[in-house]
CSV table of C-alpha atoms in Angstrom, one decimal:
chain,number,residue,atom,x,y,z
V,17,UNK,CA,88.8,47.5,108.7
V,18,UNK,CA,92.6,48.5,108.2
V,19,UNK,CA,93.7,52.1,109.9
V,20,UNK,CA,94.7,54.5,106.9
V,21,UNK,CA,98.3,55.2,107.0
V,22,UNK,CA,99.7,57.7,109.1
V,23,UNK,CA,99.7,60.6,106.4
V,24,UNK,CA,96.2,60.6,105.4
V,25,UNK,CA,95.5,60.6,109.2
V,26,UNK,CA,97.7,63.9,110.3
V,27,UNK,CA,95.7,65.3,107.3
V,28,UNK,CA,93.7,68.7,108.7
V,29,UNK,CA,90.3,68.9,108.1
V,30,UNK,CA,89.8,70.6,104.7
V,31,UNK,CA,88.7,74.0,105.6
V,32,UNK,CA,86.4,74.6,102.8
V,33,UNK,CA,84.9,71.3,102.5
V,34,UNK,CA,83.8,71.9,105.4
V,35,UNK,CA,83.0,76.0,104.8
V,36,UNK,CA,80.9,74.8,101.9
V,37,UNK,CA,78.7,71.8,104.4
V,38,UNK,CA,77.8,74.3,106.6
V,39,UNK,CA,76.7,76.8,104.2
V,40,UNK,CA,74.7,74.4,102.8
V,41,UNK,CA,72.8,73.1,105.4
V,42,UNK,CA,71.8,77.1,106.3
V,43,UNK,CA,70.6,77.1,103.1
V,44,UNK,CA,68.9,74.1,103.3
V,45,UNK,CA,66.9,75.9,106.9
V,46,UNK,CA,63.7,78.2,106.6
V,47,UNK,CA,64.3,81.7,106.1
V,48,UNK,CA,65.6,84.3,103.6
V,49,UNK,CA,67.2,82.6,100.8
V,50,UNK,CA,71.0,82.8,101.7
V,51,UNK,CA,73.6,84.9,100.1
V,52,UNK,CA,77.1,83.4,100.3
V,53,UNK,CA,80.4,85.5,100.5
V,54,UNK,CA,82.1,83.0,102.0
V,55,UNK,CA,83.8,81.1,98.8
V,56,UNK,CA,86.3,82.4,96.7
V,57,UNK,CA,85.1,81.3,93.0
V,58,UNK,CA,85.2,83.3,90.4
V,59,UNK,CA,81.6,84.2,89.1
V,60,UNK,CA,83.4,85.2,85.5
V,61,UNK,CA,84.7,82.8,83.2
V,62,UNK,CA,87.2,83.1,80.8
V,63,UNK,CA,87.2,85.5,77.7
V,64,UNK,CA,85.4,83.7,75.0
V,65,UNK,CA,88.3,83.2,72.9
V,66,UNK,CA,89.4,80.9,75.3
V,67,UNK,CA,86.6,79.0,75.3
V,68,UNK,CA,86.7,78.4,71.8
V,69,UNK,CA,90.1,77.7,71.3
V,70,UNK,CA,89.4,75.0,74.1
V,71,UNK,CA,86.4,73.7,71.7
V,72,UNK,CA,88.2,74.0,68.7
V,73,UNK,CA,91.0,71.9,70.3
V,74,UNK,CA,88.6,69.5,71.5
V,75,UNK,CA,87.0,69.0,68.5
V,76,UNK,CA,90.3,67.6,66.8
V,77,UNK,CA,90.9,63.6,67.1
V,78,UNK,CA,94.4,64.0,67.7
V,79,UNK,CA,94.2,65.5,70.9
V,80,UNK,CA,92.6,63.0,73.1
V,81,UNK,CA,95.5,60.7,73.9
V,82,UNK,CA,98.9,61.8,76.8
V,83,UNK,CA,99.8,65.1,76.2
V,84,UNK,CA,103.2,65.3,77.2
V,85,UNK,CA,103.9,64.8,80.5
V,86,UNK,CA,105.9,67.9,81.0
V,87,UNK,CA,103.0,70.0,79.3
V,88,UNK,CA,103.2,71.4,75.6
V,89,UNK,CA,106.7,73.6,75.0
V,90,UNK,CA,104.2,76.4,73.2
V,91,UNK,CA,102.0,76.8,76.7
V,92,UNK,CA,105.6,77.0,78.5
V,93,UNK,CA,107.0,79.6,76.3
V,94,UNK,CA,103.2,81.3,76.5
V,95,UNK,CA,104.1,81.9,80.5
V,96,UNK,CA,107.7,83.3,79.9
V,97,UNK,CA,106.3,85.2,77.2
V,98,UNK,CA,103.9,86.7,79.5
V,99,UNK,CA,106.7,86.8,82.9
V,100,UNK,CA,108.8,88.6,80.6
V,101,UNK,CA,106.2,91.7,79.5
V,102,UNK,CA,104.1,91.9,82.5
V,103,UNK,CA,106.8,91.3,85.0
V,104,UNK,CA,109.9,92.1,83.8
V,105,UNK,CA,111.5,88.4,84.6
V,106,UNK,CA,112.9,86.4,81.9
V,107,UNK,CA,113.1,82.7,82.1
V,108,UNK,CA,114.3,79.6,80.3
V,109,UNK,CA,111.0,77.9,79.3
V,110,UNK,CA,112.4,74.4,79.3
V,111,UNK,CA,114.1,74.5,82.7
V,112,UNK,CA,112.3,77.3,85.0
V,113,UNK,CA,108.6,76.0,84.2
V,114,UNK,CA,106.9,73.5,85.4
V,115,UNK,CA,102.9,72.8,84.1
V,116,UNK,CA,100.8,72.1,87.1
V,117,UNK,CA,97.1,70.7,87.3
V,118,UNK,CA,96.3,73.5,88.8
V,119,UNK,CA,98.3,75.7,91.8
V,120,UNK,CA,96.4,74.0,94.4
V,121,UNK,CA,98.7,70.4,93.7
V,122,UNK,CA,101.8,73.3,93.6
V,123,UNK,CA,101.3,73.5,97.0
V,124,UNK,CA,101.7,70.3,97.8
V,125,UNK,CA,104.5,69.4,95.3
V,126,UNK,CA,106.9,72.0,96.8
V,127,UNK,CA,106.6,71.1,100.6
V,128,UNK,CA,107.0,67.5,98.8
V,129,UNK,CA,110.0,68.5,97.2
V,130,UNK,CA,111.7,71.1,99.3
V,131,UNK,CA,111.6,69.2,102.8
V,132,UNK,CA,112.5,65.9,104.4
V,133,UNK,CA,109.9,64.4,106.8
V,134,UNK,CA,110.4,65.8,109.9
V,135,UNK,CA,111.5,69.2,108.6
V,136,UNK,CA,109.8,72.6,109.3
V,137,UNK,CA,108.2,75.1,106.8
V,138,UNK,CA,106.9,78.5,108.3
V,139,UNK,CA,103.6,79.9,107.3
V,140,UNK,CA,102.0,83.3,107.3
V,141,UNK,CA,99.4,82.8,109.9
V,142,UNK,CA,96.7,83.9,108.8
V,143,UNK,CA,97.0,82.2,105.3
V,144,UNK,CA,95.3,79.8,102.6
V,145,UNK,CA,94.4,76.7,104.9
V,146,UNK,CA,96.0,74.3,102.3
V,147,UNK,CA,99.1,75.4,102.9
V,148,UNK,CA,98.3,72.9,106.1
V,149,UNK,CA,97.3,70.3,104.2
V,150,UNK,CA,100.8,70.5,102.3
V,151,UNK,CA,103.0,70.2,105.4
V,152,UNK,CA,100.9,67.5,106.9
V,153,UNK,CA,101.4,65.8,103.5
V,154,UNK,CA,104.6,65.8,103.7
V,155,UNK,CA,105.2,64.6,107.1
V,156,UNK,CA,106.6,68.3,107.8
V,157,UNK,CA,106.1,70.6,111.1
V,158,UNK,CA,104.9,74.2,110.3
V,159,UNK,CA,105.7,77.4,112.5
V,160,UNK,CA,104.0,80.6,112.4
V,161,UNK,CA,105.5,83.5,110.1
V,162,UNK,CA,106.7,85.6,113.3
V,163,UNK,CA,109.3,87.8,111.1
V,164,UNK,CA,112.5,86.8,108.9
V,165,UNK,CA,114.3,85.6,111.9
V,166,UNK,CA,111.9,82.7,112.2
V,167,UNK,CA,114.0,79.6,111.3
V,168,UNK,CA,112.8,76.7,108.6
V,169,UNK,CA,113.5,74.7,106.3
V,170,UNK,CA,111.6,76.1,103.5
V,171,UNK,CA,108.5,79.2,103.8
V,172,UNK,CA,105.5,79.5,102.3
V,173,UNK,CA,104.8,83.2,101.5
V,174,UNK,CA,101.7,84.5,99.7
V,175,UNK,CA,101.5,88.7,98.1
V,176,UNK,CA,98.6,89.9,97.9
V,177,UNK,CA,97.5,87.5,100.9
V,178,UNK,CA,94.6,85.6,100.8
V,179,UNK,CA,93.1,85.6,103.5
V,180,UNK,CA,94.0,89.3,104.6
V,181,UNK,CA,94.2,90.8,101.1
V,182,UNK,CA,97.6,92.7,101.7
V,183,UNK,CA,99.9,93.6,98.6
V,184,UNK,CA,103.7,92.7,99.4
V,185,UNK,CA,104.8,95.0,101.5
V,186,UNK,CA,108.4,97.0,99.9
V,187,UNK,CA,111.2,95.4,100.6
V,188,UNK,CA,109.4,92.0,101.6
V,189,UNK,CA,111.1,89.9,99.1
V,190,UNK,CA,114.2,90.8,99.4
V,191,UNK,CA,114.1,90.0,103.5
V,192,UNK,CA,112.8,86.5,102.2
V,193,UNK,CA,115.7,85.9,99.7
V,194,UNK,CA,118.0,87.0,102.7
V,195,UNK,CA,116.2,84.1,105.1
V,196,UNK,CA,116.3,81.6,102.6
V,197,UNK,CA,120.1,82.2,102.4
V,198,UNK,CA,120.9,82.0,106.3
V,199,UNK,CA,119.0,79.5,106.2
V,200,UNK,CA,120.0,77.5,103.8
V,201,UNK,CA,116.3,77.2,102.8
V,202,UNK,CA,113.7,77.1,100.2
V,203,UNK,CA,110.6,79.5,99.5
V,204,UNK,CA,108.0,79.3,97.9
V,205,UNK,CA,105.9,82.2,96.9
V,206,UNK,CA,101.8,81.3,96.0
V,207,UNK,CA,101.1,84.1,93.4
V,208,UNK,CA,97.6,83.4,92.7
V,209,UNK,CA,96.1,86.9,92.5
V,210,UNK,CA,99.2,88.7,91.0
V,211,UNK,CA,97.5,90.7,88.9
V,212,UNK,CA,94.3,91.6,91.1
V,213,UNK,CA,95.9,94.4,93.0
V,214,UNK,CA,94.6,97.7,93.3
V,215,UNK,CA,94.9,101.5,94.0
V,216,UNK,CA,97.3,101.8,91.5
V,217,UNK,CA,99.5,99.5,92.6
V,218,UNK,CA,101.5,97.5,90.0
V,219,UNK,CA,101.7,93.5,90.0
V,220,UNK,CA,105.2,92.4,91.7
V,221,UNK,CA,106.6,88.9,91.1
V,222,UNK,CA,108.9,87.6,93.7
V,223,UNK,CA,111.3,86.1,90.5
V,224,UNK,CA,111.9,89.8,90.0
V,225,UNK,CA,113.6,89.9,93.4
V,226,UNK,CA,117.3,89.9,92.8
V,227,UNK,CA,118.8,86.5,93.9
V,228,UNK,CA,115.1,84.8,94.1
V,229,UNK,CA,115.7,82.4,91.2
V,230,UNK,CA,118.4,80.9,93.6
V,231,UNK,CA,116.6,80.0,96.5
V,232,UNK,CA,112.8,79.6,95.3
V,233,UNK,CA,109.7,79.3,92.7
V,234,UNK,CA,106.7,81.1,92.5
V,235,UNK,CA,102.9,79.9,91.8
V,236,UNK,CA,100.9,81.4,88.8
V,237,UNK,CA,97.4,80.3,88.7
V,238,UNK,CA,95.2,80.7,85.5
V,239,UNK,CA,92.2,80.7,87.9
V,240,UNK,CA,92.2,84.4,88.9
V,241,UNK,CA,93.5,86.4,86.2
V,242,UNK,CA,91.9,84.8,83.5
V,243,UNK,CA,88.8,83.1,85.5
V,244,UNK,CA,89.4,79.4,84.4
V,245,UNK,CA,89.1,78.1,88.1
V,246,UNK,CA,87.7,75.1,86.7
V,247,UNK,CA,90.3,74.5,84.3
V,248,UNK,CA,92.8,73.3,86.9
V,249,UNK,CA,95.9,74.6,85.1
V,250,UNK,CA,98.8,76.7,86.6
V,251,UNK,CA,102.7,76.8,86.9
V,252,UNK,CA,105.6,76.8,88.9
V,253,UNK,CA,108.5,78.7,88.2
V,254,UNK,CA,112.2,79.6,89.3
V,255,UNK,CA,114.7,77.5,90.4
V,256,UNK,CA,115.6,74.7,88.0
V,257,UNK,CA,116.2,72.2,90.6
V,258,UNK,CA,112.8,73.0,92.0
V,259,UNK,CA,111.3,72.9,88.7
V,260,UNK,CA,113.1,69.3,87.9
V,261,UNK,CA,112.0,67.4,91.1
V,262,UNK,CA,108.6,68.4,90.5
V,263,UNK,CA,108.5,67.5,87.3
V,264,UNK,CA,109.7,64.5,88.0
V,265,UNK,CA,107.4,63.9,90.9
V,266,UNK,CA,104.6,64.5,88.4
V,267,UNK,CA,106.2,62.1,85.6
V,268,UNK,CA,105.4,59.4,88.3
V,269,UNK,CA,101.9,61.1,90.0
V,270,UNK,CA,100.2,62.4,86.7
V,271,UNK,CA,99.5,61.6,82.8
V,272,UNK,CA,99.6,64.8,81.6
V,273,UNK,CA,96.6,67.5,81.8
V,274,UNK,CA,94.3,67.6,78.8
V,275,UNK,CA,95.5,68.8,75.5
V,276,UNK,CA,92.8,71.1,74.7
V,277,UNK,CA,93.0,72.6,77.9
V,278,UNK,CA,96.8,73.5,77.6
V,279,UNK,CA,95.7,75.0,74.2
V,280,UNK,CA,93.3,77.2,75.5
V,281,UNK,CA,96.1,78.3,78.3
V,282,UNK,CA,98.2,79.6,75.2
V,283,UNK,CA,95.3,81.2,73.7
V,284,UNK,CA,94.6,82.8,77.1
V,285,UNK,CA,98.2,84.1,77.6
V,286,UNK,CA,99.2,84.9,74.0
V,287,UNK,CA,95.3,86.6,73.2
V,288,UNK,CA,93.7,89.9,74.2
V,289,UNK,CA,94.7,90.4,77.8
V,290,UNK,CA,91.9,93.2,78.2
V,291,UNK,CA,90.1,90.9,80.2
V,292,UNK,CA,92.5,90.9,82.9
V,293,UNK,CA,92.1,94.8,83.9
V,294,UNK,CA,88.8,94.2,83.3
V,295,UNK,CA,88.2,91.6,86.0
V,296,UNK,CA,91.0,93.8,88.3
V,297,UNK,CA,89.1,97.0,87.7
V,298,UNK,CA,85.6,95.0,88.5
V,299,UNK,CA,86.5,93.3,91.5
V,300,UNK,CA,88.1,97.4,93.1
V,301,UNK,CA,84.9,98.7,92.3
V,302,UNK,CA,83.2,96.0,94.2
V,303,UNK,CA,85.8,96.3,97.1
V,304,UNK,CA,85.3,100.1,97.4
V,305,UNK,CA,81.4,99.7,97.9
V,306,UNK,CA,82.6,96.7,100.3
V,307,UNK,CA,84.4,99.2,102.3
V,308,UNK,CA,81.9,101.6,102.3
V,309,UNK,CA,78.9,99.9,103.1
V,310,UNK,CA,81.0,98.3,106.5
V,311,UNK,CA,81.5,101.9,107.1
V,312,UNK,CA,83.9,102.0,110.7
V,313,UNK,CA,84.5,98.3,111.1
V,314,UNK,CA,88.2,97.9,110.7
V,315,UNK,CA,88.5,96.6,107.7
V,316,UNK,CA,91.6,96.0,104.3
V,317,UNK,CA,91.7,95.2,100.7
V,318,UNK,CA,94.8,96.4,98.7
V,319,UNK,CA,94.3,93.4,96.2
V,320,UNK,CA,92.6,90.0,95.4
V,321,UNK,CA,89.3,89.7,95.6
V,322,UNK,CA,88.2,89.5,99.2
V,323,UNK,CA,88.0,92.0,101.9
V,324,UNK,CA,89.4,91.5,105.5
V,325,UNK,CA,87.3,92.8,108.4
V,326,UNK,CA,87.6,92.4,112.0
V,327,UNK,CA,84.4,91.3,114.1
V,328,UNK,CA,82.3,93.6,116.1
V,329,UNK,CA,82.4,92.2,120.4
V,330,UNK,CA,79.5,90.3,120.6
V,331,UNK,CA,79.8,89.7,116.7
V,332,UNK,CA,79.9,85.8,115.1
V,333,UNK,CA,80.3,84.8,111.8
V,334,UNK,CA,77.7,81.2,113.0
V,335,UNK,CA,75.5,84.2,114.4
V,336,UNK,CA,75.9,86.4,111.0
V,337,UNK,CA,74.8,83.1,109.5
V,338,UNK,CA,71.7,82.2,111.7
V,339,UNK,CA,70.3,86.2,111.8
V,340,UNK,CA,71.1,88.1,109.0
V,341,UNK,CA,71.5,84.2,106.4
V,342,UNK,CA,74.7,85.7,105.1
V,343,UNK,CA,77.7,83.7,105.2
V,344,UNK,CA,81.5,85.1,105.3
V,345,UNK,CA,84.4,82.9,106.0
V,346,UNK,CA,85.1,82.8,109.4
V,347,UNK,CA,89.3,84.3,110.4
V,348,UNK,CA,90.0,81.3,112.5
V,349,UNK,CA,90.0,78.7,110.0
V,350,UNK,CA,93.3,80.4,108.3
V,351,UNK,CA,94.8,80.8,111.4
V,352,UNK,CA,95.0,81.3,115.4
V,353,UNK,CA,95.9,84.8,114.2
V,354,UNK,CA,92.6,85.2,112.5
V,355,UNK,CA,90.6,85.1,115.2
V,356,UNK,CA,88.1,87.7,115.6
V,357,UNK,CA,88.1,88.2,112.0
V,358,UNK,CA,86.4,87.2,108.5
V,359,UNK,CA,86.8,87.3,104.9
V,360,UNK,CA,84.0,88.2,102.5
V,361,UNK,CA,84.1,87.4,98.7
V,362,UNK,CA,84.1,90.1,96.0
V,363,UNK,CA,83.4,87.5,93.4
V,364,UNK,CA,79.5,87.4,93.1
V,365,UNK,CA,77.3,89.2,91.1
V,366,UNK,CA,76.7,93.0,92.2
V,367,UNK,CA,73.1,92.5,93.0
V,368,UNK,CA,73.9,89.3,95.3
V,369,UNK,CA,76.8,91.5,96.9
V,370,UNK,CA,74.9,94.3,98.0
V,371,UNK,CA,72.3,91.9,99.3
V,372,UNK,CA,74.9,90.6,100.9
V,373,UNK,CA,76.3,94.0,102.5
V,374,UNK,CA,73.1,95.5,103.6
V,375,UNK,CA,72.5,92.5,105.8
V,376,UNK,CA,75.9,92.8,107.1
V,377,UNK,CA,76.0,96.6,108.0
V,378,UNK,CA,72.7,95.4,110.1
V,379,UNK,CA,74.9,92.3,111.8
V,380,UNK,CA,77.8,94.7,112.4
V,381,UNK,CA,76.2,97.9,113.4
């Protein structure tokens, strides 16, 4: 048999992939049945106008050939729209937005697009694990976030953080618009649980950022604010030159993304948007009873919907797993700087939640 090329080999191994395998063979083993808090899905779909508009667009017989490869001009305006009154940023819908199968292929189009092979993109560390499987894609080098006088080509930032669920610290942008300038650098900022901050705090694009528009984009993923996780629809937006290459990577990667589905997006962003502080509201009540219930384990959640603790001594997520049949994402896999730690999910169902935190306060305690 032929060796696979070279960039399928420096591929990492996909962290959840393999999250989700071992999850499912403790499942799978006698015992308690297991309560997962390890995966990041959202247990809420979308409002049911959305649904709807999705079935109503389905049920047309003009819809089911290409959509346009560049994605329908009303589901581009729908985002500006929505940039514009939530965020304060106003952009040119034709050239500063780019429709993505979903955020998750953003990641990989900008290290694509923003680097030669060889070059080096810095990374928060901890942080999403794909943001690994992006550089390696693109034949790149990554270097841990170690402040703005890390050097790079282009940087991956992330507000609030997944895994480590910190809003963006003030100032933060601007530093990052400074880098990118010394630099002479791109940045890209993943943006996918904007609007799920909390304690009052108000959601902060990076666009807003004086001089950001210059230098980078930043991701907007349907899949948090409006739960359409499935949908696999998102955007990229900011720089026009950004915007062009990957839309012209995706003329040649992709046929378009489903008609129907871009139709709902437009329903999504133009309809009610009480469902939004809704799922926001939700997922803070669930963190506060999170916090609570882990009582003096060190332990953060200013937005998103998981909650960053640090491990007891003598404490293992595979032991969490095995004794209590709980299972949290273990800190390591987004990072040598998340040793010692672990996420847990917010988005389950209350009831599996505070199964889930009374066996942990007995792991942790």
């Amino acid at each position: 048999m032929r060796q696979p090329p070279e960039r399928i080999e420096r591929l990492p191994q996909q962290y959840f992939t393999a999250l989700l395998a071992s999850v499912a063979a403790a499942a799978a083993s006698e015992g308690e049945p297991l309560v997962d808090l390890g995966r990041g899905n959202p247990e809420v779909g979308p409002p049911s106008h959305v649904a709807e508009a999705l079935s109503a667009s389905a049920a047309r017989s003009d819809v089911h050939g290409y959509a346009p490869f560049s994605g329908l001009p009303a589901l581009k305006e729908a985002i500006a729209a929505r940039y514009s009154e939530v965020y304060g940023v106003q952009l040119d819908s034709l050239r500063e937005v780019a429709v993505l199968p979903g955020t998750k292929t953003g990641l990989m189009e900008f290290a694509l697009c923003s680097v030669e092979s060889g070059g080096t993109i810095v990374l928060p560390d901890p942080g999403y694990p794909d943001y690994f499987s992006a550089v390696a894609l693109a034949g790149a080098r990554h270097v841990s976030f170690s402040g703005f006088d890390t050097p790079g080509d282009a940087m991956y930032l992330n507000y609030p953080t997944n895994p480590t669920a910190t809003a963006a610290p003030e100032g933060v942008f601007d530093e990052a618009v400074e880098w990118a300038h010394r630099n002479d650098a791109w940045v890209m900022h993943d943006f996918a649980y904007g609007d799920l901050v909390f304690d009052g705090r108000k959601p902060t694009s990076f666009l807003s950022t004086e001089g950001a528009r210059e230098i980078g984009i930043e991701l907007f993923s349907m899949s948090k604010s409006y739960g359409m996780a499935g949908w696999r629809l998102g955007f990229a937006l900011g720089n026009a030159e950004l915007i062009r290459r990957i839309e012209t990577l995706q003329d040649h990667a992709f046929a378009g993304i489903f008609r129907p589905v871009q139709e709902a997006g437009v329903a999504a962003l133009t309809g009610p948007q009480d469902s939004v502080d809704q799922r926001r509201a939700t997922y803070e009540r669930r963190r506060d009873r999170a916090l609570a219930a882990l009582g003096d384990v060190e332990a953060r959640s200013e937005g998103t919907f998981f909650v960053w603790f640090r491990l007891p001594e003598g404490a293992t997520v595979e032991r969490i797993l095995q004794e209590q049949r709980v299972a949290v994402a273990p800190g390591e896999g987004f990072g040598a700087r998340g040793a010692g730690w672990a996420r847990l999910s917010l988005a389950v169902p209350d009831e599996l939640l505070d199964a889930g935190l009374a066996r942990l306060r007995v792991a942790l305690t």
